[in-house]
Amino acid sequence: MERMRGSGNSVVVLLLLMFMGVSTARIMEQQGDYAEQYRRNLLANGLAMTPPMGWNSWNHFSCKIDEKMIRETADALVSTGLSKLGYTYVNIDDCWAEIARDVKGNLVPKNSTFPSGIKNLADYVHNKGLKLGIYSDAGYFTCSKTMPGSLGHEEQDAKTFASWGIDYLKYDNCNNDGTKPTVRYPVMTQALMKSGRPIFFSLCEWGDLHPALWGAKVGNSWRTTQDISDTWESMVSRADLNEFYAELARPGGWNDPDMLEVGNGGMTKDEYIVHFSIWAISKAPLLLGCDVRNMTKETMEIVANKEVIAINQDRLGVQAKKVRSEGDLEVWAGPLTGYRTAVLLVNRGAVRISMTANWDDIGIPSKSIVEARDVWEHKTLKTKFVGNLTATISSHASKMYILKPIS
């Protein structure tokens, strides 16, 4: 296997910064004290110390949304126990507003689908102990072209969202004026800060201008990819793109490879487990994209895995990377609190095969004796490991462990 050293991605990121006209001195400063950089952020709103968890309407429902379905989804997050596991954001995506603003220029909830208004819906969601998210666009219209965007109305819309009790804003990039996202997105950042309400700001410009390089000062998460679809090929390609920026994620700001497709029916159970595992170890937002009102037992077992969720929500906040790759075989690893390491073995190939994770690649001292916890089987392996760990992995499947040195 070829070892994928972290310095490779660092060099590419540095080259990208230099290409964008950033001086070497400035690059070194940016690569330096991230904690101080966060304190100086435009959007130091205290949110997203761990990746957000919840649900978004788009992947399953597209524009077919209404307030009844949003309420039922909030109910389901509570009744299934998912809310207690951390799935607290209920995010309305595109198509929730009328095509025209009112006479004062305010956004208007679509009367045919949200007749009670967004504030009443927010109150309902908040009374469940959950949070409500909404959607807008840094353009004149949203991507569906069925409602206005916020370009030129940023401060007004931010005040409206705050008055309704909104907790999360996904901000898309369609139908804009041609200026760079680095010009348009910070305007909404400032507007949200002026609104007086802490609102998670999710940048969604699809990775076009490498938002991982500038997003931390503007938002709480930033899309690193185009939209995901419910296929194996789409999922793994987004995982690859997102991993490229691993070193730039940290508490307060996360790389976002798009929402989860688990439960939508386009992949096998093993493939969905790979999907959920990669998103978890990558510290990606865990936003369910299925109909949580009608989840199968199999889907529930995947998305409600407490041990995998704990890896995603680990307070150290370090995104895992591919530490070794050979053809279809990949070893992902990332540090956790308590001197532990999360390791994911992924077989993208067509045949069942044996794979090995070496301590040298992972960053564990070579002679360490390690205890391995299989987080999908929910068991600590009886064997203690020295130097490496080997497992047999089926096609389009994975094994995920937490490794803890014991001597």
XYZ file of C-alpha atoms in Angstrom:
407
model
C 0.000 0.000 0.000
C 1.089 3.514 -0.733
C 1.290 5.617 2.378
C -0.682 8.875 2.090
C 1.349 11.342 4.107
C -0.428 14.401 5.499
C 2.204 16.731 4.100
C 0.970 16.037 0.562
C -2.380 17.712 1.054
C -0.717 20.518 2.991
C 1.530 21.301 0.031
C -1.413 21.370 -2.356
C -3.386 23.659 -0.049
C -0.383 25.977 0.219
C -0.042 26.039 -3.563
C -3.729 26.877 -3.892
C -3.331 29.753 -1.465
C -0.317 31.035 -3.389
C -2.264 30.737 -6.651
C -4.969 32.914 -5.096
C -2.362 35.592 -4.438
C -1.723 34.985 -0.754
C 1.847 35.791 0.294
C 4.119 33.166 1.813
C 4.194 35.081 5.095
C 0.405 35.174 5.144
C 0.229 31.463 4.390
C 2.509 30.689 7.313
C 0.361 32.856 9.542
C -2.777 31.027 8.418
C -1.116 27.673 8.987
C -0.106 28.753 12.480
C -2.331 29.512 15.419
C -5.804 28.314 14.443
C -7.221 29.007 17.900
C -6.232 32.649 17.716
C -7.530 32.801 14.152
C -10.903 31.526 15.327
C -11.102 34.181 18.050
C -10.577 36.827 15.384
C -13.233 35.382 13.101
C -15.954 37.512 11.639
C -18.378 34.783 12.737
C -17.133 33.898 16.226
C -20.662 32.894 17.289
C -19.702 30.091 19.672
C -21.594 27.484 17.630
C -20.480 24.190 16.075
C -17.857 23.135 18.596
C -18.762 19.693 17.217
C -20.292 19.002 13.790
C -24.040 19.708 13.568
C -26.502 16.820 13.630
C -30.083 16.770 12.453
C -32.169 16.456 9.297
C -32.640 18.316 6.025
C -35.614 18.106 3.681
C -33.912 18.252 0.274
C -32.473 14.803 -0.472
C -35.755 12.946 -0.008
C -38.482 15.543 -0.523
C -36.945 18.185 -2.811
C -39.620 20.917 -3.160
C -42.468 18.728 -1.876
C -42.468 20.137 1.652
C -45.067 21.641 3.969
C -45.439 22.544 7.620
C -47.301 19.307 8.475
C -44.370 17.211 7.249
C -41.854 19.374 9.111
C -43.839 18.979 12.352
C -44.113 15.230 11.833
C -40.368 15.033 11.229
C -39.698 16.885 14.479
C -42.065 14.469 16.231
C -40.236 11.498 14.702
C -36.790 12.728 15.779
C -38.090 12.763 19.337
C -40.159 9.541 19.283
C -37.358 7.468 17.735
C -34.855 8.727 20.303
C -32.694 10.311 17.598
C -32.929 13.738 19.196
C -31.344 12.390 22.381
C -28.444 11.109 20.273
C -27.790 14.641 18.989
C -30.006 14.955 15.909
C -31.480 18.301 16.878
C -31.582 20.476 13.736
C -34.760 20.305 11.635
C -33.725 22.074 8.434
C -36.137 23.323 5.798
C -34.428 23.506 2.394
C -35.529 25.312 -0.800
C -39.131 26.144 -1.843
C -40.605 27.367 1.456
C -41.388 30.987 0.435
C -43.601 32.858 -2.014
C -41.978 34.026 -5.236
C -42.542 37.696 -4.301
C -41.605 39.613 -1.165
C -44.240 41.685 0.634
C -44.635 45.461 0.202
C -41.927 46.049 2.828
C -39.493 43.706 1.075
C -39.802 40.864 3.581
C -39.715 37.189 2.695
C -43.174 35.588 2.905
C -43.765 31.921 3.814
C -45.680 30.116 1.072
C -49.333 30.285 2.057
C -50.284 26.989 0.405
C -47.676 24.960 2.291
C -46.718 27.015 5.364
C -49.999 28.821 6.197
C -49.195 29.053 9.927
C -45.924 30.863 9.221
C -42.345 29.989 10.084
C -42.397 31.507 13.577
C -45.207 29.180 14.682
C -43.286 26.266 13.201
C -40.120 27.341 15.033
C -42.072 27.535 18.290
C -43.363 24.007 17.722
C -39.887 22.666 16.989
C -38.345 24.515 19.943
C -40.999 23.101 22.277
C -39.755 19.653 21.254
C -36.250 20.592 22.386
C -35.106 20.867 18.772
C -33.807 23.655 16.516
C -35.195 24.956 13.235
C -33.087 25.614 10.155
C -34.012 27.451 6.982
C -32.646 28.043 3.498
C -31.752 31.036 1.365
C -29.356 31.931 -1.423
C -26.598 34.459 -2.104
C -28.347 35.314 -5.378
C -31.492 36.975 -6.673
C -33.417 33.676 -6.627
C -32.816 30.321 -4.979
C -31.759 27.275 -6.994
C -35.371 26.182 -7.568
C -36.244 29.689 -8.849
C -39.492 29.404 -6.875
C -38.535 31.967 -4.210
C -36.301 35.045 -3.797
C -32.687 34.845 -2.751
C -31.164 37.185 -0.184
C -28.708 39.090 -2.394
C -29.237 42.772 -1.599
C -31.565 41.873 1.299
C -29.068 40.244 3.642
C -29.613 42.404 6.712
C -33.379 42.432 6.314
C -33.556 38.658 5.870
C -31.202 37.971 8.777
C -33.434 40.086 11.032
C -36.472 38.185 9.752
C -34.842 34.820 10.441
C -33.832 35.934 13.934
C -37.349 37.221 14.691
C -38.800 33.867 13.653
C -36.394 31.975 15.923
C -34.267 30.379 13.223
C -31.193 28.474 14.448
C -29.476 27.417 11.204
C -29.143 28.960 7.741
C -28.110 26.994 4.663
C -26.991 29.573 2.102
C -26.821 28.471 -1.538
C -25.075 30.059 -4.538
C -27.521 30.020 -7.469
C -28.673 32.901 -9.691
C -26.099 35.358 -8.349
C -24.664 38.543 -9.849
C -21.377 36.986 -10.945
C -19.264 38.343 -8.089
C -17.174 35.908 -6.097
C -18.632 34.037 -3.097
C -15.837 35.596 -1.036
C -17.576 38.941 -1.676
C -21.230 37.904 -1.231
C -21.114 35.404 1.661
C -19.466 37.676 4.279
C -22.297 40.182 3.803
C -24.721 37.611 5.206
C -22.210 36.704 7.919
C -22.212 40.299 9.138
C -25.992 40.469 8.860
C -26.389 37.354 11.004
C -24.033 38.789 13.618
C -26.128 41.986 13.710
C -29.375 40.039 14.054
C -28.813 39.391 17.750
C -29.449 35.639 17.499
C -26.781 32.910 17.219
C -27.517 31.235 13.864
C -25.387 28.397 12.483
C -24.191 29.538 9.048
C -23.805 26.778 6.440
C -22.056 27.964 3.277
C -23.169 26.065 0.179
C -21.146 27.233 -2.819
C -20.328 23.599 -3.776
C -16.563 23.883 -3.275
C -16.153 26.049 -6.376
C -13.745 28.583 -4.878
C -12.174 26.231 -2.291
C -14.253 27.537 0.660
C -12.188 25.469 3.098
C -9.458 28.064 2.547
C -11.629 31.015 3.626
C -14.815 29.603 5.149
C -13.691 29.528 8.780
C -13.936 33.309 9.040
C -17.322 33.383 7.326
C -19.349 30.324 8.339
C -19.655 27.308 10.600
C -19.493 24.796 7.751
C -18.751 24.939 4.050
C -19.646 22.591 1.247
C -16.560 21.068 -0.324
C -18.454 19.249 -3.101
C -21.284 19.398 -5.603
C -24.614 17.879 -4.513
C -24.551 14.230 -3.469
C -26.857 11.615 -4.991
C -27.922 8.258 -3.587
C -25.290 6.108 -5.306
C -22.017 4.497 -4.260
C -20.048 6.393 -6.918
C -21.445 9.767 -5.866
C -20.853 9.080 -2.183
C -17.218 7.944 -2.438
C -16.310 10.753 -4.837
C -17.601 13.330 -2.353
C -15.695 11.601 0.424
C -12.495 11.937 -1.636
C -13.028 15.643 -2.377
C -13.832 16.392 1.246
C -10.784 14.524 2.583
C -8.520 16.785 0.538
C -9.236 19.659 2.965
C -9.037 17.626 6.202
C -6.415 19.826 7.857
C -8.632 22.923 7.576
C -11.547 21.608 9.654
C -11.678 22.354 13.381
C -14.154 23.169 16.172
C -16.339 26.031 15.008
C -15.911 25.300 11.282
C -16.345 22.015 9.406
C -15.851 20.608 5.918
C -19.223 19.555 4.498
C -19.425 16.803 1.821
C -23.244 17.234 1.719
C -26.079 15.522 3.541
C -26.492 11.836 4.333
C -28.308 9.544 1.891
C -28.672 6.663 4.371
C -32.194 5.251 4.137
C -33.114 6.570 0.710
C -32.743 3.158 -0.948
C -30.050 3.653 -3.580
C -27.253 1.763 -1.798
C -26.845 -1.515 0.075
C -26.661 -1.769 3.851
C -22.870 -2.242 3.706
C -22.526 0.785 1.434
C -24.633 2.926 3.772
C -22.453 1.813 6.684
C -19.376 2.941 4.719
C -21.164 6.247 3.980
C -22.059 6.874 7.615
C -18.617 5.766 8.830
C -16.715 8.071 6.470
C -18.925 11.061 7.352
C -18.485 10.302 11.056
C -14.693 9.898 11.027
C -14.409 12.940 8.710
C -16.170 15.130 11.288
C -18.759 15.984 8.634
C -22.195 17.338 9.559
C -24.516 14.383 10.200
C -27.701 15.661 8.567
C -30.158 12.894 7.757
C -31.641 13.121 4.280
C -34.275 10.369 4.436
C -37.894 10.328 5.612
C -37.330 9.855 9.339
C -41.063 9.262 9.820
C -40.761 5.953 7.942
C -37.276 4.602 8.632
C -36.607 0.878 8.451
C -35.033 -0.954 11.376
C -31.867 -1.307 9.266
C -31.619 2.439 8.645
C -32.250 3.181 12.303
C -29.482 0.790 13.372
C -27.021 2.679 11.168
C -27.859 6.286 12.027
C -28.438 5.584 15.741
C -25.060 3.925 16.358
C -23.930 5.748 19.496
C -20.308 4.664 19.188
C -19.965 5.954 15.646
C -21.747 9.199 16.537
C -19.302 9.629 19.438
C -16.392 9.528 16.968
C -18.015 12.305 14.948
C -18.750 14.371 18.041
C -15.379 13.851 19.742
C -14.284 17.137 21.308
C -10.776 16.983 19.875
C -12.370 17.891 16.556
C -9.696 16.502 14.225
C -10.883 15.288 10.815
C -9.517 11.884 9.820
C -7.442 11.376 6.687
C -6.557 8.523 4.386
C -3.231 7.386 5.805
C -2.789 4.550 3.296
C -4.292 3.767 -0.070
C -3.663 1.021 -2.613
C -6.109 0.736 -5.457
C -9.500 -0.002 -3.935
C -8.191 -0.452 -0.376
C -8.103 2.496 2.029
C -7.127 3.069 5.646
C -8.582 6.199 7.244
C -7.439 7.357 10.683
C -7.803 10.280 13.039
C -6.996 11.035 16.686
C -9.633 11.168 19.420
C -9.589 12.418 23.000
C -8.055 10.139 25.609
C -5.090 9.146 23.402
C -7.412 7.014 21.270
C -7.479 6.686 17.495
C -10.412 6.041 15.164
C -9.541 3.772 12.244
C -11.681 2.895 9.234
C -10.791 0.162 6.728
C -12.670 0.538 3.429
C -12.782 -1.938 0.545
C -14.018 -0.175 -2.595
C -13.282 -3.231 -4.728
C -15.454 -6.067 -6.034
C -14.022 -8.945 -3.965
C -13.652 -9.780 -0.277
C -10.065 -9.163 0.827
C -7.736 -8.949 3.828
C -6.590 -5.460 4.872
C -4.027 -4.251 7.397
C -3.761 -1.005 9.353
C -0.167 -0.350 10.494
C 0.656 1.627 13.628
C 3.346 3.512 11.716
C 0.755 4.892 9.295
C -1.780 5.681 11.980
C 0.640 7.484 14.271
C 0.713 4.984 17.146
C 4.197 4.099 18.524
C 5.238 0.913 16.740
C 5.697 -1.271 19.838
C 2.468 -0.208 21.545
C 0.063 -2.910 22.673
C -3.376 -1.820 21.554
C -6.924 -2.696 22.513
C -9.400 -2.549 19.602
C -13.084 -1.747 19.909
C -15.244 -2.725 16.903
C -17.828 0.085 16.879
C -20.248 -1.659 14.503
C -20.149 -5.004 16.299
C -20.176 -3.182 19.660
C -17.497 -5.377 21.134
C -13.923 -5.061 22.331
C -11.792 -7.666 20.596
C -10.195 -10.254 22.889
C -6.936 -10.160 20.934
C -4.489 -7.398 21.794
C -2.583 -6.005 18.826
C 1.039 -4.950 18.346
C 2.281 -3.132 15.252
C -0.845 -3.566 13.165
C -4.390 -4.832 12.921
C -5.693 -7.017 10.086
C -9.296 -7.682 9.082
C -11.113 -9.254 6.139
C -13.466 -6.811 4.430
C -16.281 -7.611 1.989
C -16.811 -5.723 -1.276
C -18.068 -2.144 -0.790
C -17.843 -2.647 2.966
C -15.777 -1.519 5.925
C -14.578 -2.143 9.464
C -14.308 0.635 12.011
C -12.362 0.539 15.262
C -11.322 2.698 18.150
C -7.746 1.826 19.082
C -6.474 2.476 22.600
C -2.866 1.801 23.663
C -2.768 -0.164 26.927
C 1.031 -0.424 27.290
